[in-house]
Structures are given as structure tokens and as C-alpha cells.
Amino acid sequence: MSDRLQETKLENKALRGAVADFERVKRAFGPEEVERAVEDAKRREAQEREQKKAKRRFRRGAR
């Protein structure tokens, strides 16, 4: 259990670092620009997932 706690603490430390980096990016580029970029990336990722899903459906139907 203490190993799991140590692992969780290290993970939390890494996540706090990622949050701090994100805050730095927001300060550098402005919160609106960063939010717009994040939303654009989410839309692209969703489109890619849908395209992959459609390809899998097509391949299964071809069998």
C-alpha cells in the first residue's frame, strides 16, 4: 500500500507540473487563444476518432 501511495504522490507531482506549465502558456498567449486552441484540438481528435471508427465499421462489413 505504501508503494501505491508513493506512486500516487509522484503522479500528483507530475500533474501539478503540467498544470503549472499550462498556466504559463495561458499567461504567455492569453487565456482566450489557449482555450480556442484546446477546443480546436479536441474537435480534431473527435473527428479522427470518428474517421477511425467509420473505417473499422467498413472493414467489418467487407468480410
C-alpha positions as CSV (number, residue, x, y, z in Angstrom):
1,M,0.0,0.0,0.0
2,S,2.8,2.4,0.7
3,D,4.2,1.7,-2.8
4,R,0.8,2.7,-4.2
5,L,0.8,5.9,-2.1
6,Q,4.3,6.8,-3.3
7,E,3.2,6.2,-6.9
8,T,0.2,8.4,-6.4
9,K,2.3,11.2,-4.8
10,L,4.7,11.1,-7.8
11,E,1.8,11.2,-10.2
12,N,0.3,14.2,-8.4
13,K,3.6,16.0,-8.6
14,A,3.8,15.4,-12.3
15,L,0.2,16.6,-12.8
16,R,0.9,19.7,-10.7
17,G,3.8,20.4,-13.0
18,A,1.6,20.0,-16.1
19,V,-1.0,22.4,-14.6
20,A,1.8,24.9,-13.9
21,D,3.0,24.7,-17.5
22,F,-0.5,25.1,-18.8
23,E,-0.9,28.3,-16.7
24,R,2.4,29.6,-18.1
25,V,1.1,29.0,-21.6
26,K,-2.1,30.8,-20.8
27,R,-0.2,33.8,-19.4
28,A,2.1,33.9,-22.5
29,F,-0.6,33.6,-25.2
30,G,-3.7,34.7,-23.4
31,P,-6.5,32.6,-22.0
32,E,-8.8,33.1,-25.0
33,E,-6.2,31.9,-27.5
34,V,-5.3,28.9,-25.4
35,E,-8.9,27.9,-24.9
36,R,-9.6,28.3,-28.6
37,A,-6.5,26.1,-29.4
38,V,-7.6,23.4,-26.9
39,E,-11.1,23.3,-28.3
40,D,-9.8,23.1,-31.9
41,A,-7.5,20.2,-30.9
42,K,-10.4,18.4,-29.2
43,R,-12.6,18.8,-32.3
44,R,-9.8,17.4,-34.5
45,E,-9.3,14.4,-32.1
46,A,-13.0,13.7,-32.2
47,Q,-13.0,13.8,-36.0
48,E,-10.1,11.4,-36.1
49,R,-11.8,9.0,-33.7
50,E,-14.9,9.1,-35.8
51,Q,-12.9,8.5,-39.0
52,K,-11.2,5.5,-37.4
53,K,-14.5,4.2,-36.2
54,A,-16.0,4.5,-39.7
55,K,-13.1,2.7,-41.2
56,R,-13.4,-0.2,-38.7
57,R,-17.2,-0.4,-39.5
58,F,-16.4,-0.5,-43.2
59,R,-13.8,-3.2,-42.8
60,R,-16.0,-5.4,-40.7
61,G,-18.8,-5.1,-43.3
62,A,-16.4,-6.2,-46.1
63,R,-15.8,-9.6,-44.5
